[in-house]
Coordinates of C-alpha atoms in Angstrom, one line a residue:
X1 CA 155.7 139.9 3.5
X2 CA 156.3 141.3 6.9
X3 CA 159.5 143.1 5.7
X4 CA 157.5 144.7 2.8
X5 CA 154.8 145.9 5.2
X6 CA 157.5 147.4 7.5
X7 CA 159.1 149.2 4.5
X8 CA 155.8 150.6 3.4
X9 CA 155.0 151.9 6.8
X10 CA 158.4 153.5 7.1
X11 CA 158.0 155.1 3.6
X12 CA 154.6 156.6 4.7
X13 CA 156.0 158.2 8.0
X14 CA 156.9 161.8 8.4
X15 CA 160.6 162.6 8.8
X16 CA 162.0 162.6 12.4
X17 CA 163.1 166.2 12.5
X18 CA 159.9 167.6 11.0
X19 CA 158.1 170.4 12.8
X20 CA 154.4 170.4 13.6
X21 CA 152.3 172.5 11.4
X22 CA 149.3 174.3 12.9
X23 CA 149.7 172.1 16.0
X24 CA 149.6 168.7 14.3
X25 CA 151.6 166.3 12.0
X26 CA 152.1 167.9 8.6
X27 CA 150.6 164.9 6.8
X28 CA 147.4 165.2 8.9
X29 CA 146.6 168.4 6.9
X30 CA 145.3 166.0 4.2
X31 CA 142.2 164.1 5.2
X32 CA 142.6 160.5 6.3
X33 CA 140.6 158.9 3.5
X34 CA 142.4 160.9 0.8
X35 CA 145.8 160.2 2.5
X36 CA 145.0 156.4 2.5
X37 CA 144.1 156.6 -1.2
X38 CA 147.4 158.3 -1.9
X39 CA 149.3 155.6 0.0
X40 CA 147.6 152.9 -2.0
X41 CA 148.0 154.7 -5.4
X42 CA 150.5 153.4 -8.0
X43 CA 152.2 156.9 -8.5
X44 CA 153.0 157.1 -4.8
X45 CA 154.5 153.7 -4.7
X46 CA 156.5 154.0 -7.9
X47 CA 157.5 157.6 -8.2
X48 CA 157.4 159.0 -4.6
X49 CA 159.3 156.2 -2.8
X50 CA 162.4 157.6 -1.1
X51 CA 162.0 161.0 -2.8
X52 CA 164.2 163.8 -1.5
X53 CA 163.9 167.6 -2.0
X54 CA 166.3 167.6 -4.9
X55 CA 164.6 164.8 -6.7
X56 CA 161.2 166.4 -6.0
X57 CA 162.0 169.2 -8.5
X58 CA 162.3 166.8 -11.4
X59 CA 158.9 165.2 -10.5
X60 CA 157.3 168.7 -10.2
X61 CA 158.7 169.7 -13.6
X62 CA 157.0 166.6 -15.1
X63 CA 153.5 167.7 -13.9
X64 CA 150.9 168.3 -16.6
X65 CA 147.8 169.2 -14.6
X66 CA 146.6 170.2 -11.1
X67 CA 143.7 168.8 -9.2
X68 CA 142.6 166.6 -6.3
X69 CA 140.9 163.2 -6.6
X70 CA 138.9 161.9 -9.4
X71 CA 136.9 158.8 -10.5
X72 CA 134.5 156.6 -8.6
X73 CA 137.3 154.9 -6.7
X74 CA 138.7 158.3 -5.5
X75 CA 142.0 158.1 -7.3
X76 CA 144.5 160.9 -6.5
X77 CA 146.3 163.0 -9.1
X78 CA 150.1 163.2 -9.2
X79 CA 149.8 166.9 -8.1
X80 CA 148.2 165.8 -4.8
X81 CA 150.7 163.0 -4.3
X82 CA 153.6 165.5 -4.6
X83 CA 151.8 167.8 -2.1
X84 CA 151.6 165.0 0.4
X85 CA 155.3 164.1 -0.2
X86 CA 156.3 167.7 0.4
X87 CA 154.3 167.6 3.7
X88 CA 156.1 164.4 4.6
X89 CA 159.7 165.5 3.9
X90 CA 159.1 169.2 4.8
X91 CA 161.5 171.0 2.5
X92 CA 163.1 174.4 3.4
X93 CA 161.3 177.6 2.9
X94 CA 163.9 178.9 0.4
X95 CA 163.1 176.0 -1.9
X96 CA 159.3 176.8 -1.8
X97 CA 160.0 180.5 -2.5
X98 CA 162.1 179.4 -5.5
X99 CA 159.3 177.3 -6.7
X100 CA 157.0 180.3 -6.6
X101 CA 159.3 182.8 -8.1
X102 CA 160.4 180.9 -11.2
X103 CA 158.4 181.7 -14.4
X104 CA 159.2 178.9 -16.8
X105 CA 157.3 176.0 -15.3
X106 CA 153.8 177.0 -14.2
X107 CA 152.8 173.7 -12.5
X108 CA 155.9 174.0 -10.3
X109 CA 154.8 177.5 -9.3
X110 CA 151.3 176.1 -8.6
X111 CA 152.7 173.3 -6.5
X112 CA 154.8 175.7 -4.4
X113 CA 151.9 178.1 -4.0
X114 CA 149.6 175.3 -2.8
X115 CA 152.2 174.0 -0.3
X116 CA 152.8 177.6 1.0
X117 CA 149.1 178.1 1.5
X118 CA 148.9 174.9 3.5
X119 CA 151.9 175.3 5.8
X120 CA 152.7 179.0 6.3
X121 CA 150.8 181.9 7.9
X122 CA 148.6 184.6 6.5
X123 CA 151.4 187.2 6.2
X124 CA 153.5 184.9 4.0
X125 CA 150.5 184.0 2.0
X126 CA 149.7 187.6 1.2
X127 CA 153.3 188.5 0.6
X128 CA 154.2 185.7 -1.8
X129 CA 150.9 184.7 -3.4
X130 CA 149.4 188.2 -4.2
X131 CA 152.0 189.0 -6.9
X132 CA 151.0 185.8 -8.6
X133 CA 147.6 187.3 -9.3
X134 CA 149.3 189.1 -12.3
X135 CA 150.1 185.7 -13.9
X136 CA 147.4 184.9 -16.5
X137 CA 148.7 181.7 -17.9
X138 CA 146.4 178.8 -18.7
X139 CA 146.3 175.7 -16.5
X140 CA 144.8 172.2 -17.0
X141 CA 142.5 171.4 -14.0
X142 CA 141.2 167.8 -13.6
X143 CA 137.7 167.7 -12.1
X144 CA 136.1 164.9 -10.1
X145 CA 135.0 163.0 -13.2
X146 CA 138.5 162.8 -14.6
X147 CA 138.0 165.4 -17.3
X148 CA 140.3 168.3 -18.0
X149 CA 139.0 171.9 -17.4
X150 CA 140.6 175.1 -18.5
X151 CA 141.7 177.5 -15.7
X152 CA 144.2 180.3 -15.2
X153 CA 146.9 180.9 -12.7
X154 CA 145.3 184.0 -11.2
X155 CA 142.0 182.1 -10.7
X156 CA 143.9 179.3 -8.9
X157 CA 145.7 181.8 -6.6
X158 CA 142.5 183.7 -5.9
X159 CA 140.8 180.4 -4.9
X160 CA 143.7 179.7 -2.5
X161 CA 143.3 183.0 -0.8
X162 CA 139.5 183.1 -0.7
X163 CA 138.1 179.6 -0.7
X164 CA 138.0 177.1 2.2
X165 CA 138.7 174.1 0.1
X166 CA 140.9 173.6 -2.9
X167 CA 142.0 170.4 -4.7
X168 CA 139.7 168.5 -2.3
X169 CA 141.8 169.5 0.7
X170 CA 140.5 171.8 3.5
X171 CA 142.7 174.9 3.6
X172 CA 143.8 176.3 7.0
X173 CA 142.1 179.6 7.9
X174 CA 144.0 182.8 7.1
X175 CA 143.5 186.3 8.6
X176 CA 141.7 188.9 6.5
X177 CA 143.9 191.4 4.7
X178 CA 142.3 194.5 6.2
X179 CA 143.1 193.3 9.7
X180 CA 146.8 193.2 8.8
X181 CA 146.5 196.7 7.2
X182 CA 144.8 198.0 10.3
X183 CA 147.7 196.6 12.4
X184 CA 150.3 198.2 10.0
X185 CA 151.6 194.7 9.1
X186 CA 150.8 195.1 5.4
X187 CA 150.7 198.0 3.1
X188 CA 147.7 198.8 1.0
X189 CA 147.5 196.6 -2.0
X190 CA 148.2 198.5 -5.3
X191 CA 146.4 197.1 -8.3
X192 CA 147.7 197.4 -11.8
X193 CA 144.3 198.9 -12.7
X194 CA 145.1 202.0 -10.7
X195 CA 147.3 203.4 -13.5
X196 CA 144.5 202.9 -16.0
X197 CA 142.1 204.7 -13.7
X198 CA 144.5 207.6 -13.4
X199 CA 144.8 207.9 -17.1
X200 CA 141.0 207.9 -17.5
X201 CA 140.7 210.7 -14.8
X202 CA 143.4 212.8 -16.6
X203 CA 141.5 212.4 -19.9
X204 CA 138.3 213.4 -18.3
X205 CA 139.9 216.6 -16.8
X206 CA 141.3 217.6 -20.2
X207 CA 137.9 217.2 -21.7
X208 CA 136.5 219.5 -19.0
X209 CA 139.1 222.3 -19.8
X210 CA 138.3 222.4 -23.5
X211 CA 135.3 224.5 -24.6
X212 CA 132.4 222.5 -25.9
X213 CA 132.2 222.4 -29.7
X214 CA 129.7 224.7 -31.3
X215 CA 127.0 223.1 -33.3
X216 CA 126.9 223.7 -37.0
X217 CA 123.3 225.1 -37.1
X218 CA 124.1 227.6 -34.4
X219 CA 123.0 231.1 -35.6
X220 CA 125.7 233.7 -36.0
X221 CA 125.8 236.5 -33.5
X222 CA 125.3 240.0 -34.9
X223 CA 128.3 241.5 -33.1
X224 CA 130.7 239.0 -34.7
X225 CA 129.2 239.5 -38.1
X226 CA 129.8 243.2 -38.0
X227 CA 133.0 243.9 -36.1
X228 CA 133.9 247.4 -35.1
X229 CA 136.8 249.3 -36.4
X230 CA 138.9 248.7 -33.3
X231 CA 138.4 245.0 -33.5
X232 CA 139.3 245.0 -37.2
X233 CA 142.6 246.6 -36.4
X234 CA 143.3 244.1 -33.7
X235 CA 143.2 246.3 -30.6
X236 CA 141.0 243.9 -28.7
X237 CA 143.6 241.1 -29.1
X238 CA 146.6 243.1 -28.1
X239 CA 148.1 242.0 -24.8
X240 CA 149.2 245.5 -23.9
X241 CA 145.6 246.7 -24.1
X242 CA 144.0 243.7 -22.1
X243 CA 141.8 245.0 -19.3
X244 CA 142.4 244.0 -15.7
X245 CA 138.8 243.0 -15.2
X246 CA 139.3 240.3 -17.8
X247 CA 142.4 239.0 -16.1
X248 CA 140.6 238.8 -12.8
X249 CA 137.7 237.0 -14.4
X250 CA 140.1 234.4 -16.0
X251 CA 141.8 233.9 -12.6
X252 CA 138.4 233.3 -10.9
X253 CA 137.5 230.8 -13.6
X254 CA 140.8 229.0 -13.3
X255 CA 140.4 228.9 -9.5
X256 CA 136.9 227.6 -9.9
X257 CA 138.0 224.8 -12.2
X258 CA 140.8 223.9 -9.8
X259 CA 138.3 223.8 -6.9
X260 CA 135.9 221.7 -8.9
X261 CA 138.7 219.3 -9.8
X262 CA 139.8 219.0 -6.2
X263 CA 136.2 218.5 -5.2
X264 CA 135.8 215.7 -7.7
X265 CA 139.0 214.1 -6.5
X266 CA 137.8 214.3 -2.9
X267 CA 134.5 212.9 -4.0
X268 CA 136.3 210.1 -5.8
X269 CA 138.4 209.4 -2.7
X270 CA 135.4 209.4 -0.5
X271 CA 133.7 207.0 -2.9
X272 CA 136.8 204.8 -2.9
X273 CA 136.8 204.9 0.9
X274 CA 133.1 204.0 1.0
X275 CA 133.8 201.1 -1.4
X276 CA 136.6 199.9 0.9
X277 CA 134.2 200.0 3.9
X278 CA 131.5 198.3 1.9
X279 CA 134.1 195.6 0.9
X280 CA 135.1 195.2 4.6
X281 CA 131.5 194.9 5.6
X282 CA 130.8 192.5 2.9
X283 CA 133.8 190.4 3.9
X284 CA 132.6 190.5 7.5
X285 CA 129.2 189.4 6.4
X286 CA 130.6 186.6 4.3
X287 CA 132.8 185.6 7.3
X288 CA 129.7 185.5 9.5
X289 CA 127.8 183.5 6.9
X290 CA 130.7 181.0 6.7
X291 CA 130.7 180.8 10.5
X292 CA 127.0 180.1 10.5
X293 CA 127.3 177.6 7.7
X294 CA 130.2 176.0 9.6
X295 CA 128.1 175.8 12.8
X296 CA 125.2 174.3 10.8
X297 CA 127.7 171.7 9.3
X298 CA 128.9 171.0 12.9
X299 CA 125.2 170.6 14.0
X300 CA 124.6 168.3 11.0
X301 CA 127.7 166.3 11.9
X302 CA 126.6 166.1 15.5
X303 CA 123.2 164.9 14.5
X304 CA 124.7 162.3 12.1
X305 CA 126.9 161.1 15.0
X306 CA 123.9 160.9 17.3
X307 CA 122.0 159.0 14.7
X308 CA 125.0 156.7 14.2
X309 CA 125.1 156.1 18.0
X310 CA 121.4 155.4 18.1
X311 CA 121.8 153.0 15.2
X312 CA 124.7 151.3 17.0
X313 CA 122.7 151.0 20.2
X314 CA 119.8 149.6 18.3
X315 CA 122.0 147.1 16.6
X316 CA 123.6 146.1 19.9
X317 CA 120.1 145.6 21.4
X318 CA 119.1 143.4 18.4
X319 CA 122.3 141.4 18.9
X320 CA 121.6 141.0 22.6
X321 CA 118.1 139.9 21.8
X322 CA 119.4 137.4 19.3
X323 CA 122.0 136.2 21.8
X324 CA 119.3 135.8 24.5
X325 CA 117.0 133.9 22.1
X326 CA 119.9 131.7 21.2
X327 CA 120.6 131.0 24.9
X328 CA 116.9 130.3 25.4
X329 CA 116.9 127.9 22.4
X330 CA 120.0 126.2 23.8
X331 CA 118.5 125.8 27.2
X332 CA 115.3 124.4 25.7
X333 CA 117.3 122.0 23.6
X334 CA 119.3 120.9 26.7
X335 CA 116.0 120.4 28.6
X336 CA 114.7 118.3 25.8
X337 CA 117.9 116.3 25.8
X338 CA 117.6 115.8 29.5
X339 CA 114.0 114.7 29.2
X340 CA 115.0 112.2 26.4
X341 CA 117.8 110.9 28.5
X342 CA 115.5 110.5 31.5
X343 CA 113.0 108.7 29.4
X344 CA 115.7 106.4 28.0
X345 CA 116.8 105.7 31.6
X346 CA 113.3 105.0 32.6
X347 CA 112.8 102.6 29.7
X348 CA 116.1 100.9 30.6
X349 CA 115.0 100.6 34.2
X350 CA 111.6 99.2 33.2
X351 CA 113.3 96.7 30.9
X352 CA 115.7 95.7 33.7
X353 CA 112.7 95.2 36.0
X354 CA 111.0 93.1 33.4
X355 CA 114.2 91.0 32.9
X356 CA 114.4 90.5 36.7
X357 CA 110.8 89.5 36.9
X358 CA 111.2 87.1 34.0
X359 CA 114.3 85.7 35.6
X360 CA 112.4 85.2 38.9
X361 CA 109.5 83.6 37.0
X362 CA 111.9 81.2 35.2
X363 CA 113.5 80.2 38.5
X364 CA 110.0 79.7 40.0
X365 CA 109.0 77.5 37.1
X366 CA 112.2 75.5 37.5
X367 CA 111.4 74.9 41.1
X368 CA 107.9 73.9 40.2
X369 CA 109.2 71.5 37.5
X370 CA 111.6 69.9 40.0
X371 CA 108.8 69.4 42.5
X372 CA 106.5 68.1 39.8
X373 CA 109.1 65.5 38.7
X374 CA 109.7 64.3 42.2
X375 CA 105.9 64.0 42.7
X376 CA 105.7 62.2 39.4
X377 CA 108.3 59.6 40.5
X378 CA 106.4 59.0 43.8
X379 CA 103.1 58.8 42.0
X380 CA 104.6 56.4 39.4
X381 CA 105.9 54.1 42.1
X382 CA 102.6 54.1 43.9
X383 CA 100.4 53.7 40.8
X384 CA 102.0 50.4 39.5
X385 CA 99.4 47.6 39.2
X386 CA 99.7 44.1 40.8
X387 CA 99.4 42.5 37.4
X388 CA 102.5 44.2 36.3
X389 CA 104.4 43.0 39.3
X390 CA 103.1 39.5 38.7
X391 CA 104.2 39.5 35.1
X392 CA 107.7 40.5 36.1
X393 CA 107.7 38.0 38.9
X394 CA 106.8 35.3 36.4
X395 CA 109.5 36.3 34.0
X396 CA 112.5 37.0 36.2
X397 CA 111.5 36.6 39.7
X398 CA 111.8 39.0 42.5
X399 CA 115.5 39.7 42.0
X400 CA 115.0 40.7 38.4
X401 CA 112.2 43.0 39.4
X402 CA 114.5 44.9 41.8
X403 CA 117.2 45.1 39.1
X404 CA 114.8 46.4 36.6
X405 CA 113.5 49.0 39.0
X406 CA 117.0 50.1 39.7
X407 CA 117.7 50.5 36.0
X408 CA 114.5 52.3 35.5
X409 CA 115.5 54.8 38.2
X410 CA 118.8 55.4 36.6
X411 CA 117.2 55.9 33.2
X412 CA 114.7 58.3 34.7
X413 CA 117.6 60.3 36.3
X414 CA 119.4 60.5 33.0
X415 CA 116.3 61.5 31.3
X416 CA 115.7 64.1 34.0
X417 CA 119.3 65.6 33.4
X418 CA 118.7 65.6 29.6
X419 CA 115.4 67.3 30.1
X420 CA 116.9 69.9 32.4
X421 CA 119.7 70.7 29.9
X422 CA 117.2 70.8 27.1
X423 CA 114.9 73.1 29.1
X424 CA 117.8 75.5 29.8
X425 CA 118.6 75.6 26.1
X426 CA 115.0 76.2 25.1
X427 CA 114.4 78.7 27.8
X428 CA 116.5 81.4 26.3
X429 CA 115.2 80.6 22.8
X430 CA 111.6 80.7 23.7
X431 CA 111.7 83.5 26.2
X432 CA 110.3 86.1 23.8
X433 CA 107.5 83.7 22.8
X434 CA 106.7 82.9 26.4
X435 CA 106.6 86.5 27.3
X436 CA 104.2 87.3 24.5
X437 CA 102.0 84.3 25.2
X438 CA 102.1 85.1 28.9
X439 CA 100.8 88.6 28.2
X440 CA 98.1 87.2 25.9
X441 CA 97.0 84.2 27.8
X442 CA 98.0 85.1 31.3
X443 CA 94.5 86.2 32.3
X444 CA 92.8 83.1 30.7
X445 CA 95.3 80.8 32.4
X446 CA 94.8 82.4 35.7
X447 CA 91.0 82.1 35.2
X448 CA 91.3 78.4 34.3
X449 CA 93.8 77.6 37.1
X450 CA 91.5 79.2 39.7
X451 CA 89.2 76.2 39.5
X452 CA 91.9 73.5 39.5
X453 CA 93.5 71.8 42.5
X454 CA 97.1 71.9 43.3
X455 CA 97.7 68.3 42.3
X456 CA 95.9 68.7 39.0
X457 CA 97.9 71.9 38.3
X458 CA 101.2 70.0 38.9
X459 CA 100.0 67.2 36.6
X460 CA 99.0 69.7 33.9
X461 CA 102.4 71.3 34.0
X462 CA 104.1 67.9 33.8
X463 CA 102.0 66.9 30.9
X464 CA 102.8 70.1 29.1
X465 CA 106.5 69.5 29.6
X466 CA 106.2 65.9 28.5
X467 CA 104.3 67.1 25.4
X468 CA 107.2 69.4 24.5
X469 CA 109.6 66.5 24.9
X470 CA 107.6 64.2 22.8
X471 CA 106.6 61.8 25.7
X472 CA 103.1 60.5 26.4
X473 CA 101.2 62.3 29.2
X474 CA 100.8 60.9 32.6
X475 CA 97.0 61.1 32.7
X476 CA 94.7 62.3 30.0

């Protein structure tokens, strides 16, 4: 794909030894959008690839119409593609002149005339294009909608010399013809209609020399109805007897006619000169009007550019505002995330504090249970009745009593170890329940324990523990 792109770019470049035309690249005489459409067209890729000046003649002979671009997608005509190819390869001037001078292929002549108008100066344009105004052959012209219109070669050449745009391409400016005539660079243009005008003037002079015809109803003069004897014998018509006064009168009349004819010719020349001046003034006025229109177009383009810049600035401002809003939204979201994270950390710290407090309470309860068990042992040893000792003394004697007390102590120690292990197992299982019960009944227990003594409190805790283990209470 990269190789094909490189080949396409090389095919669209101007030849290396090409000269700049009007101070720029020859291909730049065609507008960029139209030039891009030509590069993308199928005719350019298939028919104009690697085309030389010799092969260009065959392609020009195959043309069937002239025109610029057409259709909604701005599709170029083959005529316009060949014009751009000629600008790219820049053929010699002799080839272009041969294109113009040949009479057989009219579209080849039109192609050469269009290229000459684009590339060369005003003197060459007037020198080689004005003779083509006598070519009245018909041409097919394709309009912007893709339809064919009827045109003529002289109309096409006249549009090249007078208009600012032809075939959707802006033509370079050329100098006016009267400027070259004033500088003696060009001779006065002789039109084919001048011979017809001379014939008309000669016919009008002959009509003036002939006497006007006499009307049929003209009354007959009496002298001619009754001629004299001398007239009847022909003396009045004899050249030898013609009077000198009559010859002088004829000479005066002849000189008068010649003077009137010279005056009419002078008058006609003056009128022609006035027409030329009027034409020059009209051309100058049209040039001024075109300059004014061009300035107005430049002002409109400048206003459009300013509007475009204002629109771009407004769009950039909107983009900056959107970006600032997005940054503010991101900062707000980050702040919310930080707040959520801080709240989560606060909750974790509170839960950690609650766990530590619960652990400390459990340890305090363990210490209290241990103290209560030790007190219970001491209290049990103190609270044994004499009848109980007597019953044992009767059964086994004093030695059996000591042995039984020793066994009872060992059993109590084992029970105490089992209870401690069972308490440790049940502590983790009942931690949630105790926490909830502690929150519910903490106040009521505190209120009840305020009125109890220390010994009663220890007994109540021991009874609660014995109730959980399924043992009878110490005291009701």
